[in-house]
Coordinates of C-alpha atoms and ligand atoms in Angstrom, one line a residue:
M1 CA 100.6 61.7 105.9
E2 CA 104.6 61.6 105.9
P3 CA 106.8 63.4 107.9
I4 CA 106.7 66.1 105.4
D5 CA 103.0 66.0 105.2
Y6 CA 102.7 66.9 109.1
L7 CA 105.2 69.3 109.2
R8 CA 103.1 70.7 105.4
T9 CA 100.0 70.5 107.6
I10 CA 102.4 72.4 110.1
T11 CA 103.4 75.4 108.6
R12 CA 100.4 75.4 106.6
R13 CA 98.6 76.0 109.9
W14 CA 101.3 78.7 111.3
L15 CA 98.9 81.5 111.8
L16 CA 96.2 79.5 114.0
I17 CA 98.8 77.1 115.6
L18 CA 100.5 81.0 117.3
I19 CA 97.3 81.4 118.0
V20 CA 96.0 79.0 120.7
G21 CA 100.1 79.7 122.6
L22 CA 98.6 82.3 122.9
L23 CA 96.0 81.9 123.3
G24 CA 97.5 79.2 126.7
G25 CA 100.3 82.5 127.6
A26 CA 97.7 84.9 128.2
A27 CA 94.7 81.5 130.0
A28 CA 98.3 80.9 132.4
W29 CA 99.0 84.3 132.7
G30 CA 95.2 84.7 134.1
Y31 CA 95.5 82.3 136.4
S32 CA 98.5 82.9 137.8
A33 CA 97.0 86.1 138.4
T34 CA 94.9 84.8 140.3
L35 CA 97.7 83.0 142.7
P36 CA 98.2 84.1 145.9
E37 CA 101.5 86.0 146.6
Q38 CA 104.1 84.3 149.0
Y39 CA 107.4 86.2 150.0
Q40 CA 110.5 83.8 151.3
A41 CA 112.5 85.6 154.0
T42 CA 116.1 83.9 155.2
N43 CA 117.6 83.9 158.2
S44 CA 121.0 82.4 158.9
V45 CA 123.0 81.0 162.4
F46 CA 125.9 80.0 163.3
V47 CA 126.2 76.5 165.1
T48 CA 129.3 76.9 166.5
S49 CA 131.1 75.4 169.8
D50 CA 134.1 77.0 172.5
R51 CA 135.0 74.1 174.2
G52 CA 139.1 73.2 174.2
E53 CA 142.1 75.4 174.4
T54 CA 144.1 72.4 172.4
T55 CA 144.6 72.5 168.6
S56 CA 143.8 69.3 169.4
E57 CA 140.6 69.6 171.1
L58 CA 139.8 72.2 169.1
L59 CA 139.8 69.8 166.6
Q60 CA 137.8 67.4 167.4
T61 CA 134.6 70.5 168.8
S62 CA 134.6 71.0 165.3
T63 CA 134.1 67.4 164.4
F64 CA 131.8 66.8 166.5
T65 CA 129.8 70.7 165.4
Q66 CA 130.0 69.2 161.5
N67 CA 127.7 66.1 163.0
L68 CA 125.8 67.7 165.2
V69 CA 124.7 70.8 162.9
Q70 CA 122.2 68.0 160.7
S71 CA 120.9 67.3 163.9
Y72 CA 120.0 70.6 164.6
A73 CA 118.6 71.7 161.4
Q74 CA 116.6 69.3 162.1
L75 CA 115.5 70.6 165.1
A76 CA 114.3 74.0 163.6
T77 CA 110.8 72.6 161.9
T78 CA 110.1 70.8 165.7
P79 CA 107.0 71.8 167.8
T80 CA 110.0 72.2 170.4
V81 CA 111.0 75.2 168.5
L82 CA 108.0 76.2 166.1
G83 CA 105.7 75.9 170.3
P84 CA 108.1 79.6 171.7
V85 CA 107.5 81.4 168.2
I86 CA 104.4 80.3 168.1
T87 CA 103.0 81.6 171.7
R88 CA 105.5 84.9 171.6
L89 CA 104.2 85.9 168.6
R90 CA 101.1 84.9 169.7
L91 CA 100.1 83.7 165.9
D92 CA 96.9 82.2 165.3
T93 CA 98.3 78.1 163.6
T94 CA 100.1 75.1 165.1
T95 CA 103.7 74.3 165.1
Q96 CA 102.5 71.7 162.2
A97 CA 101.5 74.7 159.5
L98 CA 104.0 76.1 160.5
A99 CA 106.2 73.7 160.3
S100 CA 104.8 73.9 156.8
R101 CA 106.5 77.0 156.1
V102 CA 109.6 76.4 157.1
T103 CA 113.0 75.1 155.9
A104 CA 115.9 74.2 157.5
V105 CA 119.5 73.6 155.0
T106 CA 122.8 73.0 156.4
P107 CA 124.7 73.8 153.2
L108 CA 127.2 71.0 152.5
N109 CA 130.5 70.9 155.3
T110 CA 129.8 74.6 157.0
V111 CA 128.0 74.7 160.5
F112 CA 125.6 77.3 158.8
I113 CA 122.3 76.6 158.9
N114 CA 119.4 78.4 156.4
I115 CA 116.5 79.3 157.5
T116 CA 113.3 80.3 155.8
V117 CA 110.1 81.2 156.3
T118 CA 108.0 81.9 153.6
S119 CA 104.8 83.9 154.0
R120 CA 102.0 86.4 151.7
S121 CA 103.2 89.0 153.3
A122 CA 107.1 90.1 153.5
A123 CA 107.3 91.5 156.5
E124 CA 105.6 88.4 159.0
A125 CA 108.0 86.1 156.8
V126 CA 111.4 88.5 157.8
M127 CA 109.9 87.9 161.3
L128 CA 108.9 84.0 161.3
A129 CA 113.2 83.5 160.0
D130 CA 114.6 85.5 163.1
A131 CA 112.0 84.3 165.4
V132 CA 112.1 80.5 164.5
S133 CA 116.0 81.0 164.5
R134 CA 116.6 82.6 167.8
S135 CA 113.8 80.4 169.5
L136 CA 116.3 77.4 167.1
A137 CA 119.0 78.7 169.4
T138 CA 117.3 78.8 172.7
T139 CA 116.1 74.4 172.8
V140 CA 119.7 73.9 170.9
E141 CA 121.9 75.8 174.4
T142 CA 119.5 74.1 176.1
L143 CA 119.7 70.5 174.8
A144 CA 123.5 71.2 174.2
P145 CA 126.0 69.1 177.0
T146 CA 127.7 71.8 179.3
G147 CA 131.3 71.9 180.5
P148 CA 132.5 72.6 183.6
D149 CA 131.6 76.0 183.3
N150 CA 128.2 74.5 183.6
L151 CA 127.7 76.8 181.0
P152 CA 126.8 75.8 177.1
S153 CA 129.4 74.2 175.1
I154 CA 127.8 75.5 171.6
S155 CA 126.1 78.5 171.1
V156 CA 124.2 79.1 167.7
K157 CA 123.9 82.6 166.0
T158 CA 122.5 84.5 163.9
V159 CA 125.5 86.0 160.8
S160 CA 122.7 86.5 159.1
P161 CA 119.4 88.6 159.9
A162 CA 115.9 87.6 156.7
Q163 CA 116.0 90.8 154.7
L164 CA 112.7 91.9 153.5
P165 CA 111.8 90.9 150.7
A166 CA 111.1 93.2 147.4
D167 CA 109.8 90.8 145.1
P168 CA 107.3 87.4 146.1
F169 CA 109.1 84.3 145.4
A170 CA 105.6 82.9 144.7
P171 CA 103.8 82.7 141.5
N172 CA 106.9 82.7 139.3
T173 CA 104.7 84.2 136.5
E174 CA 106.7 84.6 134.1
L175 CA 107.8 79.9 134.3
I176 CA 103.4 80.0 134.1
V177 CA 103.4 82.4 131.4
L178 CA 105.8 80.0 129.1
T179 CA 103.8 77.0 130.8
G180 CA 101.2 78.1 129.2
A181 CA 102.2 79.3 126.4
L182 CA 104.7 75.3 124.9
V183 CA 101.3 73.6 126.0
G184 CA 98.6 76.7 123.7
L185 CA 101.2 75.8 120.9
M186 CA 101.3 71.9 121.3
L187 CA 97.8 71.6 121.1
G188 CA 97.5 73.9 118.2
I189 CA 99.9 71.2 116.1
L190 CA 97.1 68.2 117.2
Y191 CA 94.1 70.3 116.3
A192 CA 96.6 71.5 112.7
L193 CA 97.5 67.4 112.6
A194 CA 94.3 65.9 114.0
R195 CA 92.3 67.9 111.1
E196 CA 94.9 67.0 108.1
V197 CA 94.1 63.1 109.2
L198 CA 90.7 63.7 110.5
D199 CA 89.8 65.4 106.9
T200 CA 88.1 62.7 104.6
R201 CA 88.0 65.9 101.6
V202 CA 89.7 64.4 98.6
S203 CA 91.7 67.3 97.7
T204 CA 95.1 66.3 97.3
E205 CA 96.3 64.1 94.3
K206 CA 97.0 60.9 97.0
D207 CA 93.7 61.8 98.4
L208 CA 92.7 60.0 95.0
D209 CA 94.8 57.8 94.8
R210 CA 93.6 56.6 98.6
V211 CA 90.0 55.7 97.3
S212 CA 91.7 54.0 93.0
S213 CA 93.9 54.1 91.0
N214 CA 91.8 55.2 87.9
P215 CA 93.9 57.6 86.3
L216 CA 93.4 62.0 86.8
L217 CA 92.5 63.8 84.1
G218 CA 92.6 67.1 85.3
M219 CA 92.5 69.4 88.6
V220 CA 90.6 71.7 87.4
G221 CA 91.2 75.4 89.2
R222 CA 87.7 78.0 91.1
K223 CA 86.9 80.4 88.8
R224 CA 87.5 84.0 91.1
R225 CA 83.8 86.1 91.4
T226 CA 85.9 88.2 89.7
D227 CA 85.7 87.1 86.1
P228 CA 83.7 87.9 83.4
A229 CA 80.7 85.7 84.1
G230 CA 80.2 82.8 81.7
L231 CA 81.6 79.7 80.2
V232 CA 84.8 79.1 81.5
M233 CA 85.8 78.0 77.6
R234 CA 84.0 81.2 75.6
V235 CA 84.4 84.2 77.9
M236 CA 88.7 83.3 79.0
P237 CA 89.5 81.0 76.2
H238 CA 93.2 82.2 77.0
S239 CA 93.0 81.8 81.2
A240 CA 94.9 78.5 82.8
L241 CA 91.2 77.7 83.6
A242 CA 90.6 76.9 79.9
E243 CA 93.6 76.1 79.9
A244 CA 92.7 72.8 82.2
Y245 CA 89.7 71.9 80.1
R246 CA 91.8 70.8 77.1
R247 CA 94.0 69.4 79.6
V248 CA 91.1 66.9 80.2
R249 CA 90.2 66.6 76.8
A250 CA 94.6 66.4 75.7
N251 CA 93.8 63.3 78.0
L252 CA 90.9 61.4 77.0
E253 CA 92.5 61.4 74.0
F254 CA 96.0 59.4 75.4
I255 CA 93.9 56.6 77.4
D256 CA 93.2 54.8 74.2
V257 CA 95.9 56.4 71.2
D258 CA 94.4 53.8 68.4
S259 CA 91.0 54.3 69.1
P260 CA 90.4 56.5 71.9
P261 CA 87.2 57.3 74.2
R262 CA 84.3 58.8 71.4
S263 CA 81.9 59.5 74.3
A264 CA 81.4 59.9 78.2
V265 CA 78.7 60.4 80.1
V266 CA 80.4 62.9 83.6
T267 CA 78.6 62.6 86.6
S268 CA 80.0 62.8 90.3
A269 CA 78.4 61.3 94.3
V270 CA 76.5 64.6 94.4
T271 CA 75.3 67.0 93.7
R272 CA 76.7 70.9 92.9
D273 CA 80.2 69.2 92.2
G274 CA 80.4 70.8 88.4
K275 CA 78.9 67.7 86.2
S276 CA 77.4 70.2 84.0
T277 CA 80.4 72.9 84.4
T278 CA 82.5 70.4 83.1
A279 CA 80.2 68.6 80.5
I280 CA 80.6 71.7 78.8
N281 CA 83.4 73.7 79.5
L282 CA 85.0 69.5 78.0
A283 CA 82.6 70.0 75.0
L284 CA 84.0 73.4 74.5
A285 CA 87.5 71.5 74.3
M286 CA 85.9 69.5 72.1
A287 CA 84.8 71.2 69.6
E288 CA 88.3 72.6 68.8
R289 CA 89.6 69.7 67.9
S290 CA 86.4 68.2 66.5
T291 CA 83.0 70.5 64.4
R292 CA 81.0 66.4 65.5
V293 CA 80.7 67.5 69.0
L294 CA 76.8 66.9 71.3
L295 CA 76.3 67.4 74.4
I296 CA 73.5 66.3 76.1
D297 CA 71.0 66.5 79.2
A298 CA 69.9 63.8 80.2
D299 CA 70.5 65.2 84.2
L300 CA 66.7 64.4 83.7
R301 CA 66.4 65.3 87.2
R302 CA 67.3 68.9 87.9
P303 CA 68.8 69.5 83.8
S304 CA 70.9 73.0 83.6
I305 CA 72.6 72.6 80.7
A306 CA 70.1 74.5 78.5
E307 CA 70.0 77.1 81.2
L308 CA 73.2 77.5 81.4
C309 CA 74.0 77.4 77.1
D310 CA 71.0 79.9 77.7
L311 CA 68.9 77.5 75.2
E312 CA 65.3 77.4 75.4
G313 CA 65.3 72.9 77.0
D314 CA 61.1 72.6 76.3
V315 CA 62.0 70.4 73.2
G316 CA 64.4 67.6 74.1
L317 CA 66.2 64.4 75.6
T318 CA 62.7 62.7 76.7
T319 CA 60.8 63.7 73.9
I320 CA 62.4 62.0 71.9
L321 CA 62.4 59.4 74.1
L322 CA 58.5 59.8 75.3
G323 CA 58.8 59.3 70.6
D324 CA 56.3 63.0 69.8
V325 CA 59.5 64.0 68.0
G326 CA 62.7 63.1 66.3
P327 CA 66.5 63.5 67.1
E328 CA 66.7 66.3 64.7
D329 CA 63.9 68.1 65.5
A330 CA 65.3 67.7 69.3
I331 CA 68.5 69.3 68.7
V332 CA 70.4 72.2 68.3
R333 CA 73.3 74.1 66.7
W334 CA 74.3 76.3 69.7
S335 CA 77.8 77.2 67.9
D336 CA 79.8 76.2 66.0
G337 CA 80.7 72.3 65.8
I338 CA 78.8 71.8 69.5
D339 CA 74.6 70.9 68.9
V340 CA 73.2 70.7 72.0
L341 CA 70.9 67.7 73.2
P342 CA 68.9 70.2 76.3
S343 CA 66.7 67.5 78.5
G344 CA 64.0 68.2 77.6
A345 CA 60.6 68.4 79.7
V346 CA 61.0 66.5 83.2
P347 CA 59.4 62.7 83.0
P348 CA 57.9 61.7 86.4
N349 CA 60.3 58.5 86.0
P350 CA 63.9 59.3 84.8
G351 CA 65.4 56.0 85.8
Q352 CA 63.2 54.3 83.0
L353 CA 63.3 56.5 80.4
L354 CA 67.3 56.4 80.8
G355 CA 67.5 52.7 80.4
S356 CA 65.0 51.8 77.9
A357 CA 65.2 50.9 74.8
A358 CA 64.4 53.7 72.8
M359 CA 67.5 55.7 74.7
K360 CA 70.1 52.7 74.0
T361 CA 68.5 53.0 69.9
L362 CA 69.5 57.0 70.0
M363 CA 72.5 56.4 71.8
K364 CA 74.2 54.3 68.8
R365 CA 72.3 56.4 65.8
L366 CA 73.6 60.3 67.2
L367 CA 77.3 57.9 68.1
E368 CA 77.3 57.8 64.0
D369 CA 76.8 61.4 63.8
Y370 CA 78.5 62.5 66.1
D371 CA 82.8 62.1 67.2
F372 CA 82.0 63.0 70.2
I373 CA 79.6 62.2 72.5
V374 CA 79.5 64.4 76.9
V375 CA 76.6 63.8 78.6
D376 CA 75.6 64.8 81.5
S377 CA 73.6 63.2 84.3
P378 CA 72.5 62.9 87.6
P379 CA 74.6 62.5 90.3
L380 CA 75.6 58.8 91.4
L381 CA 74.8 58.8 95.1
P382 CA 71.7 60.0 95.4
A383 CA 69.6 58.6 92.3
S384 CA 71.4 55.3 89.6
D385 CA 70.5 56.7 86.2
A386 CA 74.5 57.6 86.0
L387 CA 75.4 53.9 85.7
G388 CA 73.0 53.6 82.8
L389 CA 74.5 56.0 80.6
S390 CA 77.9 55.1 81.6
R391 CA 77.5 51.8 79.4
L392 CA 75.5 53.6 76.5
T393 CA 78.9 55.6 76.4
D394 CA 82.4 55.3 76.7
G395 CA 82.9 54.5 80.0
A396 CA 82.6 58.0 83.3
I397 CA 84.6 60.8 84.0
V398 CA 83.7 61.4 87.5
V399 CA 84.1 64.9 88.9
A400 CA 85.4 65.4 92.8
R401 CA 84.8 69.3 94.3
Y402 CA 88.6 69.8 96.0
K403 CA 87.6 70.1 99.9
A404 CA 84.2 69.6 100.1
T405 CA 84.2 65.4 98.6
T406 CA 85.0 63.1 100.8
R407 CA 87.4 59.9 100.0
Q408 CA 84.2 58.2 102.0
Q409 CA 81.3 59.8 98.8
L410 CA 83.8 58.4 95.4
T411 CA 84.7 56.1 96.9
T412 CA 81.8 54.6 97.1
T413 CA 80.7 56.7 93.8
L414 CA 83.6 54.6 91.9
E415 CA 82.7 51.9 93.6
S416 CA 79.0 50.9 92.4
L417 CA 80.8 52.5 88.6
E418 CA 82.9 49.4 88.8
A419 CA 79.7 46.5 90.3
V420 CA 78.0 47.7 86.5
N421 CA 81.1 47.5 84.8
A422 CA 81.1 50.7 83.7
R423 CA 84.6 52.0 82.0
I424 CA 85.5 55.3 83.9
L425 CA 88.1 57.3 82.2
G426 CA 89.2 59.1 85.4
V427 CA 89.0 61.7 87.8
V428 CA 88.3 65.6 87.7
L429 CA 89.2 67.5 90.5
N430 CA 87.6 70.5 90.7
Q431 CA 86.7 73.6 91.9
V432 CA 91.2 73.4 93.2
R433 CA 92.4 76.9 94.6
E434 CA 95.6 78.0 94.2
H435 CA 97.8 78.5 97.2
R436 CA 97.0 74.3 98.5
A437 CA 97.4 73.4 94.2
D438 CA 100.5 74.8 94.4
V439 CA 101.8 73.7 98.4
Y440 CA 101.5 70.8 96.7
Y441 CA 102.5 70.5 93.7
G442 CA 104.9 73.6 93.4
P443 CA 104.9 75.7 90.5
L444 CA 107.9 73.6 88.7
T445 CA 107.0 70.2 89.7
P446 CA 106.3 67.4 86.8
M447 CA 103.9 65.5 86.9
I448 CA 103.7 62.8 89.5
G449 CA 102.9 58.6 87.4
A450 CA 103.2 59.3 84.6
S451 CA 104.0 56.1 83.5
T452 CA 99.4 56.3 83.4
P453 CA 99.7 56.9 79.8
M454 CA 96.7 59.0 80.1
T455 CA 98.5 61.5 82.9
G456 CA 101.0 61.8 80.8
P457 CA 100.3 65.5 79.5
I458 CA 98.3 67.2 81.8
N459 CA 100.3 69.7 82.2
R460 CA 99.8 69.7 85.9
V461 CA 101.2 73.6 87.0
T462 CA 98.7 74.8 84.5
A463 CA 96.0 72.1 85.7
T464 CA 96.5 73.8 88.9
R465 CA 97.6 77.0 89.4
A466 CA 93.9 78.6 88.1
P467 CA 91.4 81.4 89.6
K468 CA 90.7 81.5 92.6
A469 CA 87.3 82.3 93.7
A470 CA 83.8 80.2 92.5
F471 CA 81.7 80.8 88.9
D472 CA 78.8 82.7 90.6
D473 CA 75.5 81.6 89.6
S474 CA 74.3 85.0 88.0
G475 CA 76.5 84.8 85.3
R476 CA 75.3 81.3 83.7
R477 CA 73.9 82.9 81.3
D478 CA 77.1 84.1 78.1
P479 CA 75.3 86.3 76.6
E480 CA 77.9 85.8 72.9
S481 CA 76.2 82.7 72.5
A482 CA 74.6 82.0 69.4
R483 CA 70.8 81.9 70.2
T484 CA 69.7 78.7 68.2
K485 CA 66.3 79.1 68.9
Ligands
LIG1 N1 85.3 75.3 89.0 C1 85.2 76.0 89.4 N2 84.5 77.3 90.2 C2 83.5 77.5 90.5 N3 82.5 77.4 90.4 C3 82.3 76.5 90.2 C4 83.9 76.0 89.1 N4 82.6 74.0 88.6 C5 81.2 74.5 89.1 N5 81.4 75.8 89.7 C6 79.9 76.6 90.7 O1 79.0 74.8 90.5 C7 78.0 75.2 91.0 C8 77.7 73.5 90.6 O2 78.2 73.4 89.5 P1 77.4 72.5 89.1 O3 77.9 72.0 87.1 O4 75.9 72.8 88.6 O5 77.5 71.1 89.6 P2 76.2 69.5 89.3 O6 75.8 70.2 87.7 O7 77.0 69.0 89.8 O8 74.6 70.1 90.4 C9 77.6 76.2 89.5 O9 77.2 77.4 91.0 C10 79.0 76.0 89.5 O10 79.5 77.9 88.8
LIG2 MG1 74.3 69.4 86.6

């Protein structure tokens, strides 16, 4: 992924990221609500010495006091100071435990000591701060040197008694919630990126490039449920979807301008990728150019062409291969310029039938009679029938289903075709969703990879900006199609 792709992933999944962020904030808020409230109160004392008569004496004592203040501050957390506090207030605690809740700091170059006490109760914090500073005063006065009058030379006076705190200082809910929300956002972004990186389903032309150098013949959008039922090329001949099939046809013609392929097998990795749909619509697109197009249903495992074309499928390819009838008795004129050879009865040994010499001879003969033959086939991963068929035709068109076929599946499919030296005419990405196509190609982006001649004429815009929803299965039959049997 390139940096721009990361950015796109984030903008595309903004809602998810936002939700995870909000959840993080909410979780942090819940957590902070479980934390006990803590209050702080501060008592400031002033350390002074009233010794000295002359200026120089006063200066001397002042320096002396300032030097000592730091040490006095340290005293505030000693048992000497805290012991009497515990006794006087009858606290159920130890000097050590109390010390952990007391801090005494001296602002730089001053003779102030700020004694701060933390407590679960605001009133107790005040009481303790005052008691500790009183005890500190007593201790300091005991420790200080005495003057000639036997009085302590240093005194500690409270200048700012502790105030009852209005709000707890902890937990800092705002900070905790903000942190939770930020962590949530980060997790959301990481999740979105990880999904994008780990998602191996084919969804862009780049994914195809990563898998192979085979050209992209076209991107067929997804038919909406609300679109008229039936085959796109017939019921919506002017739609972007129909246009996408025409572009596949155009790209096939461009593969070799002097002798364009005259037959193709349509296959894919697994079932329901859209092989049969692509085969029929491609045949219909071909029939717009040529009057002699044949569509063969060579998916002898799950034939569907007869049903899709609303024809009887009992007599067909297998009947011919078994020698019961000739091609002329099995091939059906479906509509103008397009003939259909249904599958016939489903045989127990489809692989054997399709690989037979009879099949080879049949194909040879049919190629003489038709300008273009489209062969529908079973999926390649579970069955190898399409491999043989690809050798009997001018090559294979591999259908990949947007956001369903994985790169691994597509690679295996293409590799197995390459392994038998089959010609791969190209890949058709099927059921592309509109918004996704726009994200990647933009409404007016010209073709990428125009250097490959066969991809040249694809207008990616029309090919990808097709309607969204799926064909519904109920809509397979085309009421307008000519019933020939
Ligand atoms: N471009 C498309 N848009 C919406 N639905 C599609 C599209 N192509 C195929 N489908 C639907 O997907 C399903 C499987 O298609 P089908 O052509 O029978 O696949 P396969 O022959 O590969 O098993 C069918 O219901 C079909 O209507
Ligand atoms: Mg099929």
